[in-house]
Amino acid sequence: MSRDVTERNVALVDLVDRLLGGGVVIAGDITLAAADVDLVYVNLRALITSVATAEEKNALPRMGSAL
Amino acid sequence: MIDLYAITDDPAPPLSEPLTAVASHGLAVVCGPAEDGEVTAEVLWRHEEVVEALMEERDLLPVRFGTRVDDETAAARALGDRHVQLAGALDRVRGAVELSVRVIGHAGGDDLRAKAAAAAAVHGPLSQEARASTQLIPREPSELLRAAYLVDRASVDSFVAHVARLQEANPRLRLLCTGPWPAYSFAES
């Protein structure tokens, strides 16, 4: 995928939502327990928050489309 | 140990090393060697790129990130255990992809009714253009809407154009549309 950095950062918030909160659950062998998911959010939080702040300040293009 | 990426119809398309496909009951699950270590943004993107490349070729059901089984036998068993539900779920997303829309703004300050109205003004019309839609819980106070839409592949362009029109009509809001994503938010019934 050749998303540029801005698009990737905007899309990171959506990516985290989808990979960690979505997808079909099979086998019941999720290695990432709920606590680990929280940890991932904490670790990515600084990056995600900076993206959210930038979005709020209109610092990014109007359409953050990764299309 | 192997990580599971996505479920598609058997046979899976040709895969490049080290990915493999395991088939059972007319379904195939795409697997790769388990990767340990910290879950960083890069790790998530690498996983996503595998699923998106597959999405170019096939309709698929993305598997929850972090799903790991002992070996290919266990992967086949995981398919077999739920094959009826999985085949049904795959059929529901067949021919469609997921688009994400977030709305950011301070409509009417902290007036909850104004916020709900602003979210509905976007979500209502977009839901009409989607096969299905779902709202996720906003994570930031400034987020008025965090939603996912299941859209026919052929309708992606018109959906995105509709988002652009809604942005034009609501200059005080910021509409962030990303995708097309695999149908993560519609994989479970």
PDB file of N, CA and C in Angstrom, chain B residues 12-109:
ATOM      1  N   ALA B  12      -8.036 -20.396  -2.051  1.00  0.00           N
ATOM      2  CA  ALA B  12      -7.498 -19.050  -1.864  1.00  0.00           C
ATOM      3  C   ALA B  12      -6.664 -18.693  -3.095  1.00  0.00           C
ATOM      4  N   PRO B  13      -6.454 -17.403  -3.371  1.00  0.00           N
ATOM      5  CA  PRO B  13      -5.587 -17.029  -4.496  1.00  0.00           C
ATOM      6  C   PRO B  13      -4.137 -17.418  -4.201  1.00  0.00           C
ATOM      7  N   PRO B  14      -3.284 -17.413  -5.218  1.00  0.00           N
ATOM      8  CA  PRO B  14      -1.868 -17.711  -4.979  1.00  0.00           C
ATOM      9  C   PRO B  14      -1.299 -16.730  -3.952  1.00  0.00           C
ATOM     10  N   LEU B  15      -0.534 -17.252  -3.009  1.00  0.00           N
ATOM     11  CA  LEU B  15       0.011 -16.418  -1.934  1.00  0.00           C
ATOM     12  C   LEU B  15       1.523 -16.444  -2.003  1.00  0.00           C
ATOM     13  N   SER B  16       2.140 -15.331  -1.612  1.00  0.00           N
ATOM     14  CA  SER B  16       3.606 -15.329  -1.606  1.00  0.00           C
ATOM     15  C   SER B  16       4.101 -15.735  -0.228  1.00  0.00           C
ATOM     16  N   GLU B  17       5.288 -16.327  -0.209  1.00  0.00           N
ATOM     17  CA  GLU B  17       5.918 -16.744   1.029  1.00  0.00           C
ATOM     18  C   GLU B  17       5.962 -15.573   2.010  1.00  0.00           C
ATOM     19  N   PRO B  18       5.813 -15.788   3.306  1.00  0.00           N
ATOM     20  CA  PRO B  18       5.610 -17.081   3.971  1.00  0.00           C
ATOM     21  C   PRO B  18       4.127 -17.388   4.218  1.00  0.00           C
ATOM     22  N   LEU B  19       3.231 -16.740   3.479  1.00  0.00           N
ATOM     23  CA  LEU B  19       1.808 -16.974   3.714  1.00  0.00           C
ATOM     24  C   LEU B  19       1.385 -18.324   3.142  1.00  0.00           C
ATOM     25  N   THR B  20       0.432 -18.950   3.823  1.00  0.00           N
ATOM     26  CA  THR B  20      -0.129 -20.200   3.324  1.00  0.00           C
ATOM     27  C   THR B  20      -1.636 -20.138   3.517  1.00  0.00           C
ATOM     28  N   ALA B  21      -2.345 -21.041   2.852  1.00  0.00           N
ATOM     29  CA  ALA B  21      -3.792 -21.127   3.034  1.00  0.00           C
ATOM     30  C   ALA B  21      -4.138 -22.531   3.511  1.00  0.00           C
ATOM     31  N   VAL B  22      -5.059 -22.587   4.460  1.00  0.00           N
ATOM     32  CA  VAL B  22      -5.549 -23.861   4.970  1.00  0.00           C
ATOM     33  C   VAL B  22      -7.030 -23.932   4.652  1.00  0.00           C
ATOM     34  N   ALA B  23      -7.471 -25.041   4.051  1.00  0.00           N
ATOM     35  CA  ALA B  23      -8.864 -25.136   3.610  1.00  0.00           C
ATOM     36  C   ALA B  23      -9.654 -26.128   4.458  1.00  0.00           C
ATOM     37  N   SER B  24     -10.937 -25.838   4.599  1.00  0.00           N
ATOM     38  CA  SER B  24     -11.857 -26.751   5.270  1.00  0.00           C
ATOM     39  C   SER B  24     -13.280 -26.307   4.976  1.00  0.00           C
ATOM     40  N   HIS B  25     -14.159 -27.265   4.644  1.00  0.00           N
ATOM     41  CA  HIS B  25     -15.568 -26.970   4.433  1.00  0.00           C
ATOM     42  C   HIS B  25     -15.821 -25.851   3.421  1.00  0.00           C
ATOM     43  N   GLY B  26     -15.044 -25.805   2.350  1.00  0.00           N
ATOM     44  CA  GLY B  26     -15.272 -24.796   1.312  1.00  0.00           C
ATOM     45  C   GLY B  26     -14.712 -23.423   1.633  1.00  0.00           C
ATOM     46  N   LEU B  27     -14.089 -23.297   2.792  1.00  0.00           N
ATOM     47  CA  LEU B  27     -13.477 -22.028   3.189  1.00  0.00           C
ATOM     48  C   LEU B  27     -11.960 -22.198   3.243  1.00  0.00           C
ATOM     49  N   ALA B  28     -11.255 -21.092   3.129  1.00  0.00           N
ATOM     50  CA  ALA B  28      -9.800 -21.119   3.274  1.00  0.00           C
ATOM     51  C   ALA B  28      -9.400 -19.990   4.214  1.00  0.00           C
ATOM     52  N   VAL B  29      -8.480 -20.278   5.112  1.00  0.00           N
ATOM     53  CA  VAL B  29      -7.980 -19.227   5.996  1.00  0.00           C
ATOM     54  C   VAL B  29      -6.513 -18.978   5.659  1.00  0.00           C
ATOM     55  N   VAL B  30      -6.176 -17.716   5.494  1.00  0.00           N
ATOM     56  CA  VAL B  30      -4.808 -17.335   5.156  1.00  0.00           C
ATOM     57  C   VAL B  30      -4.013 -17.156   6.443  1.00  0.00           C
ATOM     58  N   CYS B  31      -2.874 -17.856   6.503  1.00  0.00           N
ATOM     59  CA  CYS B  31      -2.064 -17.909   7.723  1.00  0.00           C
ATOM     60  C   CYS B  31      -0.634 -17.469   7.430  1.00  0.00           C
ATOM     61  N   GLY B  32       0.040 -17.052   8.464  1.00  0.00           N
ATOM     62  CA  GLY B  32       1.459 -16.736   8.365  1.00  0.00           C
ATOM     63  C   GLY B  32       2.145 -17.099   9.667  1.00  0.00           C
ATOM     64  N   PRO B  33       3.473 -17.206   9.644  1.00  0.00           N
ATOM     65  CA  PRO B  33       4.195 -17.532  10.869  1.00  0.00           C
ATOM     66  C   PRO B  33       3.909 -16.501  11.960  1.00  0.00           C
ATOM     67  N   ALA B  34       3.745 -16.966  13.201  1.00  0.00           N
ATOM     68  CA  ALA B  34       3.433 -16.060  14.300  1.00  0.00           C
ATOM     69  C   ALA B  34       4.570 -15.070  14.501  1.00  0.00           C
ATOM     70  N   GLU B  35       4.182 -13.819  14.714  1.00  0.00           N
ATOM     71  CA  GLU B  35       5.184 -12.789  14.991  1.00  0.00           C
ATOM     72  C   GLU B  35       5.011 -12.312  16.421  1.00  0.00           C
ATOM     73  N   ASP B  36       6.087 -12.386  17.179  1.00  0.00           N
ATOM     74  CA  ASP B  36       6.019 -11.914  18.556  1.00  0.00           C
ATOM     75  C   ASP B  36       6.589 -10.513  18.636  1.00  0.00           C
ATOM     76  N   GLY B  37       6.413  -9.916  19.775  1.00  0.00           N
ATOM     77  CA  GLY B  37       6.973  -8.589  19.977  1.00  0.00           C
ATOM     78  C   GLY B  37       5.893  -7.559  20.210  1.00  0.00           C
ATOM     79  N   GLU B  38       6.334  -6.358  20.466  1.00  0.00           N
ATOM     80  CA  GLU B  38       5.409  -5.275  20.785  1.00  0.00           C
ATOM     81  C   GLU B  38       4.504  -4.969  19.587  1.00  0.00           C
ATOM     82  N   VAL B  39       3.249  -4.662  19.885  1.00  0.00           N
ATOM     83  CA  VAL B  39       2.311  -4.284  18.820  1.00  0.00           C
ATOM     84  C   VAL B  39       2.458  -2.793  18.546  1.00  0.00           C
ATOM     85  N   THR B  40       3.179  -2.480  17.483  1.00  0.00           N
ATOM     86  CA  THR B  40       3.379  -1.081  17.111  1.00  0.00           C
ATOM     87  C   THR B  40       2.489  -0.745  15.923  1.00  0.00           C
ATOM     88  N   ALA B  41       2.456   0.531  15.569  1.00  0.00           N
ATOM     89  CA  ALA B  41       1.685   0.944  14.397  1.00  0.00           C
ATOM     90  C   ALA B  41       2.183   0.207  13.153  1.00  0.00           C
ATOM     91  N   GLU B  42       3.505   0.042  13.056  1.00  0.00           N
ATOM     92  CA  GLU B  42       4.066  -0.645  11.889  1.00  0.00           C
ATOM     93  C   GLU B  42       3.584  -2.095  11.798  1.00  0.00           C
ATOM     94  N   VAL B  43       3.544  -2.759  12.954  1.00  0.00           N
ATOM     95  CA  VAL B  43       3.079  -4.156  12.992  1.00  0.00           C
ATOM     96  C   VAL B  43       1.626  -4.247  12.515  1.00  0.00           C
ATOM     97  N   LEU B  44       0.813  -3.298  12.984  1.00  0.00           N
ATOM     98  CA  LEU B  44      -0.601  -3.298  12.570  1.00  0.00           C
ATOM     99  C   LEU B  44      -0.727  -3.036  11.074  1.00  0.00           C
ATOM    100  N   TRP B  45       0.073  -2.107  10.561  1.00  0.00           N
ATOM    101  CA  TRP B  45       0.006  -1.817   9.115  1.00  0.00           C
ATOM    102  C   TRP B  45       0.460  -3.013   8.288  1.00  0.00           C
ATOM    103  N   ARG B  46       1.508  -3.707   8.756  1.00  0.00           N
ATOM    104  CA  ARG B  46       1.978  -4.887   8.004  1.00  0.00           C
ATOM    105  C   ARG B  46       0.881  -5.932   7.913  1.00  0.00           C
ATOM    106  N   HIS B  47       0.187  -6.140   9.042  1.00  0.00           N
ATOM    107  CA  HIS B  47      -0.912  -7.101   9.066  1.00  0.00           C
ATOM    108  C   HIS B  47      -1.998  -6.653   8.077  1.00  0.00           C
ATOM    109  N   GLU B  48      -2.313  -5.364   8.143  1.00  0.00           N
ATOM    110  CA  GLU B  48      -3.363  -4.809   7.292  1.00  0.00           C
ATOM    111  C   GLU B  48      -3.011  -4.955   5.809  1.00  0.00           C
ATOM    112  N   GLU B  49      -1.742  -4.758   5.476  1.00  0.00           N
ATOM    113  CA  GLU B  49      -1.343  -4.839   4.073  1.00  0.00           C
ATOM    114  C   GLU B  49      -1.548  -6.240   3.510  1.00  0.00           C
ATOM    115  N   VAL B  50      -1.323  -7.248   4.349  1.00  0.00           N
ATOM    116  CA  VAL B  50      -1.572  -8.629   3.906  1.00  0.00           C
ATOM    117  C   VAL B  50      -3.054  -8.804   3.576  1.00  0.00           C
ATOM    118  N   VAL B  51      -3.914  -8.320   4.477  1.00  0.00           N
ATOM    119  CA  VAL B  51      -5.356  -8.506   4.285  1.00  0.00           C
ATOM    120  C   VAL B  51      -5.848  -7.681   3.090  1.00  0.00           C
ATOM    121  N   GLU B  52      -5.313  -6.458   2.947  1.00  0.00           N
ATOM    122  CA  GLU B  52      -5.755  -5.617   1.823  1.00  0.00           C
ATOM    123  C   GLU B  52      -5.324  -6.180   0.475  1.00  0.00           C
ATOM    124  N   ALA B  53      -4.121  -6.757   0.430  1.00  0.00           N
ATOM    125  CA  ALA B  53      -3.670  -7.361  -0.832  1.00  0.00           C
ATOM    126  C   ALA B  53      -4.613  -8.497  -1.217  1.00  0.00           C
ATOM    127  N   LEU B  54      -5.026  -9.265  -0.219  1.00  0.00           N
ATOM    128  CA  LEU B  54      -5.961 -10.371  -0.454  1.00  0.00           C
ATOM    129  C   LEU B  54      -7.327  -9.834  -0.892  1.00  0.00           C
ATOM    130  N   MET B  55      -7.698  -8.699  -0.324  1.00  0.00           N
ATOM    131  CA  MET B  55      -8.995  -8.085  -0.624  1.00  0.00           C
ATOM    132  C   MET B  55      -9.080  -7.652  -2.094  1.00  0.00           C
ATOM    133  N   GLU B  56      -7.911  -7.370  -2.696  1.00  0.00           N
ATOM    134  CA  GLU B  56      -7.896  -7.005  -4.115  1.00  0.00           C
ATOM    135  C   GLU B  56      -8.358  -8.179  -4.973  1.00  0.00           C
ATOM    136  N   GLU B  57      -8.108  -9.387  -4.482  1.00  0.00           N
ATOM    137  CA  GLU B  57      -8.358 -10.595  -5.270  1.00  0.00           C
ATOM    138  C   GLU B  57      -9.685 -11.266  -4.922  1.00  0.00           C
ATOM    139  N   ARG B  58     -10.087 -11.137  -3.673  1.00  0.00           N
ATOM    140  CA  ARG B  58     -11.192 -11.960  -3.183  1.00  0.00           C
ATOM    141  C   ARG B  58     -12.090 -11.199  -2.211  1.00  0.00           C
ATOM    142  N   ASP B  59     -13.310 -11.692  -2.067  1.00  0.00           N
ATOM    143  CA  ASP B  59     -14.131 -11.275  -0.938  1.00  0.00           C
ATOM    144  C   ASP B  59     -13.607 -12.019   0.277  1.00  0.00           C
ATOM    145  N   LEU B  60     -13.602 -11.361   1.408  1.00  0.00           N
ATOM    146  CA  LEU B  60     -13.017 -12.014   2.572  1.00  0.00           C
ATOM    147  C   LEU B  60     -13.619 -11.513   3.873  1.00  0.00           C
ATOM    148  N   LEU B  61     -13.370 -12.314   4.883  1.00  0.00           N
ATOM    149  CA  LEU B  61     -13.774 -12.022   6.246  1.00  0.00           C
ATOM    150  C   LEU B  61     -12.481 -11.829   7.039  1.00  0.00           C
ATOM    151  N   PRO B  62     -12.168 -10.584   7.444  1.00  0.00           N
ATOM    152  CA  PRO B  62     -10.933 -10.400   8.211  1.00  0.00           C
ATOM    153  C   PRO B  62     -11.047 -11.054   9.590  1.00  0.00           C
ATOM    154  N   VAL B  63      -9.959 -11.637  10.054  1.00  0.00           N
ATOM    155  CA  VAL B  63      -9.938 -12.277  11.365  1.00  0.00           C
ATOM    156  C   VAL B  63      -9.413 -11.267  12.389  1.00  0.00           C
ATOM    157  N   ARG B  64      -9.961 -11.311  13.605  1.00  0.00           N
ATOM    158  CA  ARG B  64      -9.494 -10.426  14.677  1.00  0.00           C
ATOM    159  C   ARG B  64      -7.975 -10.488  14.803  1.00  0.00           C
ATOM    160  N   PHE B  65      -7.333  -9.325  14.841  1.00  0.00           N
ATOM    161  CA  PHE B  65      -5.878  -9.266  14.993  1.00  0.00           C
ATOM    162  C   PHE B  65      -5.461  -9.998  16.268  1.00  0.00           C
ATOM    163  N   GLY B  66      -4.377 -10.780  16.149  1.00  0.00           N
ATOM    164  CA  GLY B  66      -3.875 -11.492  17.321  1.00  0.00           C
ATOM    165  C   GLY B  66      -4.423 -12.894  17.467  1.00  0.00           C
ATOM    166  N   THR B  67      -5.183 -13.362  16.480  1.00  0.00           N
ATOM    167  CA  THR B  67      -5.704 -14.727  16.541  1.00  0.00           C
ATOM    168  C   THR B  67      -4.590 -15.692  16.125  1.00  0.00           C
ATOM    169  N   ARG B  68      -4.259 -16.588  17.022  1.00  0.00           N
ATOM    170  CA  ARG B  68      -3.107 -17.470  16.817  1.00  0.00           C
ATOM    171  C   ARG B  68      -3.487 -18.902  17.138  1.00  0.00           C
ATOM    172  N   VAL B  69      -3.043 -19.828  16.310  1.00  0.00           N
ATOM    173  CA  VAL B  69      -3.303 -21.251  16.577  1.00  0.00           C
ATOM    174  C   VAL B  69      -1.987 -22.021  16.522  1.00  0.00           C
ATOM    175  N   ASP B  70      -2.027 -23.266  17.023  1.00  0.00           N
ATOM    176  CA  ASP B  70      -0.800 -24.064  17.124  1.00  0.00           C
ATOM    177  C   ASP B  70      -0.199 -24.373  15.755  1.00  0.00           C
ATOM    178  N   ASP B  71      -1.053 -24.852  14.837  1.00  0.00           N
ATOM    179  CA  ASP B  71      -0.534 -25.303  13.550  1.00  0.00           C
ATOM    180  C   ASP B  71      -1.673 -25.329  12.526  1.00  0.00           C
ATOM    181  N   GLU B  72      -1.380 -25.839  11.335  1.00  0.00           N
ATOM    182  CA  GLU B  72      -2.386 -25.817  10.266  1.00  0.00           C
ATOM    183  C   GLU B  72      -3.576 -26.715  10.586  1.00  0.00           C
ATOM    184  N   THR B  73      -3.327 -27.792  11.315  1.00  0.00           N
ATOM    185  CA  THR B  73      -4.423 -28.671  11.723  1.00  0.00           C
ATOM    186  C   THR B  73      -5.406 -27.904  12.604  1.00  0.00           C
ATOM    187  N   ALA B  74      -4.856 -27.124  13.521  1.00  0.00           N
ATOM    188  CA  ALA B  74      -5.707 -26.325  14.413  1.00  0.00           C
ATOM    189  C   ALA B  74      -6.431 -25.234  13.625  1.00  0.00           C
ATOM    190  N   ALA B  75      -5.789 -24.697  12.595  1.00  0.00           N
ATOM    191  CA  ALA B  75      -6.430 -23.675  11.760  1.00  0.00           C
ATOM    192  C   ALA B  75      -7.627 -24.277  11.027  1.00  0.00           C
ATOM    193  N   ALA B  76      -7.436 -25.492  10.487  1.00  0.00           N
ATOM    194  CA  ALA B  76      -8.532 -26.174   9.785  1.00  0.00           C
ATOM    195  C   ALA B  76      -9.670 -26.474  10.751  1.00  0.00           C
ATOM    196  N   ARG B  77      -9.313 -26.877  11.961  1.00  0.00           N
ATOM    197  CA  ARG B  77     -10.341 -27.178  12.963  1.00  0.00           C
ATOM    198  C   ARG B  77     -11.124 -25.907  13.329  1.00  0.00           C
ATOM    199  N   ALA B  78     -10.408 -24.799  13.423  1.00  0.00           N
ATOM    200  CA  ALA B  78     -11.067 -23.522  13.757  1.00  0.00           C
ATOM    201  C   ALA B  78     -12.095 -23.153  12.684  1.00  0.00           C
ATOM    202  N   LEU B  79     -11.755 -23.422  11.427  1.00  0.00           N
ATOM    203  CA  LEU B  79     -12.712 -23.177  10.333  1.00  0.00           C
ATOM    204  C   LEU B  79     -13.902 -24.120  10.453  1.00  0.00           C
ATOM    205  N   GLY B  80     -13.587 -25.402  10.663  1.00  0.00           N
ATOM    206  CA  GLY B  80     -14.631 -26.423  10.697  1.00  0.00           C
ATOM    207  C   GLY B  80     -15.622 -26.213  11.822  1.00  0.00           C
ATOM    208  N   ASP B  81     -15.121 -25.782  12.978  1.00  0.00           N
ATOM    209  CA  ASP B  81     -15.976 -25.594  14.155  1.00  0.00           C
ATOM    210  C   ASP B  81     -17.104 -24.600  13.905  1.00  0.00           C
ATOM    211  N   ARG B  82     -16.827 -23.586  13.110  1.00  0.00           N
ATOM    212  CA  ARG B  82     -17.833 -22.520  12.917  1.00  0.00           C
ATOM    213  C   ARG B  82     -18.140 -22.312  11.442  1.00  0.00           C
ATOM    214  N   HIS B  83     -17.976 -23.354  10.615  1.00  0.00           N
ATOM    215  CA  HIS B  83     -18.021 -23.112   9.168  1.00  0.00           C
ATOM    216  C   HIS B  83     -19.363 -22.579   8.692  1.00  0.00           C
ATOM    217  N   VAL B  84     -20.467 -22.969   9.334  1.00  0.00           N
ATOM    218  CA  VAL B  84     -21.777 -22.481   8.893  1.00  0.00           C
ATOM    219  C   VAL B  84     -21.880 -20.973   9.137  1.00  0.00           C
ATOM    220  N   GLN B  85     -21.519 -20.558  10.362  1.00  0.00           N
ATOM    221  CA  GLN B  85     -21.573 -19.127  10.678  1.00  0.00           C
ATOM    222  C   GLN B  85     -20.583 -18.338   9.809  1.00  0.00           C
ATOM    223  N   LEU B  86     -19.380 -18.902   9.615  1.00  0.00           N
ATOM    224  CA  LEU B  86     -18.356 -18.185   8.849  1.00  0.00           C
ATOM    225  C   LEU B  86     -18.778 -18.018   7.392  1.00  0.00           C
ATOM    226  N   ALA B  87     -19.353 -19.080   6.813  1.00  0.00           N
ATOM    227  CA  ALA B  87     -19.808 -18.995   5.420  1.00  0.00           C
ATOM    228  C   ALA B  87     -20.931 -17.961   5.305  1.00  0.00           C
ATOM    229  N   GLY B  88     -21.814 -17.931   6.306  1.00  0.00           N
ATOM    230  CA  GLY B  88     -22.902 -16.943   6.313  1.00  0.00           C
ATOM    231  C   GLY B  88     -22.364 -15.531   6.417  1.00  0.00           C
ATOM    232  N   ALA B  89     -21.373 -15.349   7.282  1.00  0.00           N
ATOM    233  CA  ALA B  89     -20.782 -14.016   7.468  1.00  0.00           C
ATOM    234  C   ALA B  89     -20.051 -13.580   6.192  1.00  0.00           C
ATOM    235  N   LEU B  90     -19.362 -14.517   5.552  1.00  0.00           N
ATOM    236  CA  LEU B  90     -18.659 -14.199   4.307  1.00  0.00           C
ATOM    237  C   LEU B  90     -19.670 -13.782   3.231  1.00  0.00           C
ATOM    238  N   ASP B  91     -20.796 -14.482   3.177  1.00  0.00           N
ATOM    239  CA  ASP B  91     -21.834 -14.128   2.204  1.00  0.00           C
ATOM    240  C   ASP B  91     -22.382 -12.727   2.449  1.00  0.00           C
ATOM    241  N   ARG B  92     -22.504 -12.350   3.727  1.00  0.00           N
ATOM    242  CA  ARG B  92     -23.062 -11.037   4.053  1.00  0.00           C
ATOM    243  C   ARG B  92     -22.176  -9.890   3.570  1.00  0.00           C
ATOM    244  N   VAL B  93     -20.854 -10.122   3.552  1.00  0.00           N
ATOM    245  CA  VAL B  93     -19.949  -9.034   3.139  1.00  0.00           C
ATOM    246  C   VAL B  93     -19.492  -9.199   1.683  1.00  0.00           C
ATOM    247  N   ARG B  94     -19.996 -10.244   1.032  1.00  0.00           N
ATOM    248  CA  ARG B  94     -19.562 -10.524  -0.341  1.00  0.00           C
ATOM    249  C   ARG B  94     -19.834  -9.323  -1.254  1.00  0.00           C
ATOM    250  N   GLY B  95     -18.806  -8.924  -2.005  1.00  0.00           N
ATOM    251  CA  GLY B  95     -18.968  -7.824  -2.951  1.00  0.00           C
ATOM    252  C   GLY B  95     -18.932  -6.447  -2.305  1.00  0.00           C
ATOM    253  N   ALA B  96     -18.622  -6.403  -1.022  1.00  0.00           N
ATOM    254  CA  ALA B  96     -18.639  -5.107  -0.330  1.00  0.00           C
ATOM    255  C   ALA B  96     -17.330  -4.858   0.419  1.00  0.00           C
ATOM    256  N   VAL B  97     -17.088  -3.608   0.707  1.00  0.00           N
ATOM    257  CA  VAL B  97     -15.933  -3.201   1.513  1.00  0.00           C
ATOM    258  C   VAL B  97     -16.441  -2.248   2.593  1.00  0.00           C
ATOM    259  N   GLU B  98     -15.543  -1.938   3.534  1.00  0.00           N
ATOM    260  CA  GLU B  98     -15.947  -1.066   4.640  1.00  0.00           C
ATOM    261  C   GLU B  98     -15.336   0.318   4.476  1.00  0.00           C
ATOM    262  N   LEU B  99     -16.139   1.346   4.728  1.00  0.00           N
ATOM    263  CA  LEU B  99     -15.626   2.709   4.751  1.00  0.00           C
ATOM    264  C   LEU B  99     -15.840   3.273   6.149  1.00  0.00           C
ATOM    265  N   SER B 100     -14.845   4.019   6.614  1.00  0.00           N
ATOM    266  CA  SER B 100     -14.919   4.626   7.934  1.00  0.00           C
ATOM    267  C   SER B 100     -15.215   6.108   7.778  1.00  0.00           C
ATOM    268  N   VAL B 101     -16.124   6.613   8.586  1.00  0.00           N
ATOM    269  CA  VAL B 101     -16.367   8.058   8.600  1.00  0.00           C
ATOM    270  C   VAL B 101     -16.371   8.525  10.051  1.00  0.00           C
ATOM    271  N   ARG B 102     -15.533   9.517  10.329  1.00  0.00           N
ATOM    272  CA  ARG B 102     -15.565  10.169  11.634  1.00  0.00           C
ATOM    273  C   ARG B 102     -15.924  11.633  11.418  1.00  0.00           C
ATOM    274  N   VAL B 103     -16.719  12.162  12.324  1.00  0.00           N
ATOM    275  CA  VAL B 103     -17.094  13.572  12.254  1.00  0.00           C
ATOM    276  C   VAL B 103     -16.538  14.260  13.488  1.00  0.00           C
ATOM    277  N   ILE B 104     -15.780  15.317  13.248  1.00  0.00           N
ATOM    278  CA  ILE B 104     -15.158  16.068  14.336  1.00  0.00           C
ATOM    279  C   ILE B 104     -15.666  17.500  14.300  1.00  0.00           C
ATOM    280  N   GLY B 105     -15.978  18.008  15.472  1.00  0.00           N
ATOM    281  CA  GLY B 105     -16.458  19.382  15.502  1.00  0.00           C
ATOM    282  C   GLY B 105     -16.989  19.732  16.873  1.00  0.00           C
ATOM    283  N   HIS B 106     -17.372  20.969  17.015  1.00  0.00           N
ATOM    284  CA  HIS B 106     -17.915  21.441  18.286  1.00  0.00           C
ATOM    285  C   HIS B 106     -19.299  22.010  18.055  1.00  0.00           C
ATOM    286  N   ALA B 107     -20.134  21.226  17.393  1.00  0.00           N
ATOM    287  CA  ALA B 107     -21.474  21.721  17.063  1.00  0.00           C
ATOM    288  C   ALA B 107     -22.215  22.126  18.321  1.00  0.00           C
ATOM    289  N   GLY B 108     -22.492  23.400  18.454  1.00  0.00           N
ATOM    290  CA  GLY B 108     -23.276  23.887  19.580  1.00  0.00           C
ATOM    291  C   GLY B 108     -22.608  23.673  20.922  1.00  0.00           C
ATOM    292  N   GLY B 109     -21.287  23.698  20.948  1.00  0.00           N
ATOM    293  CA  GLY B 109     -20.573  23.539  22.209  1.00  0.00           C
ATOM    294  C   GLY B 109     -20.867  22.194  22.834  1.00  0.00           C
TER     295      GLY B 109
END
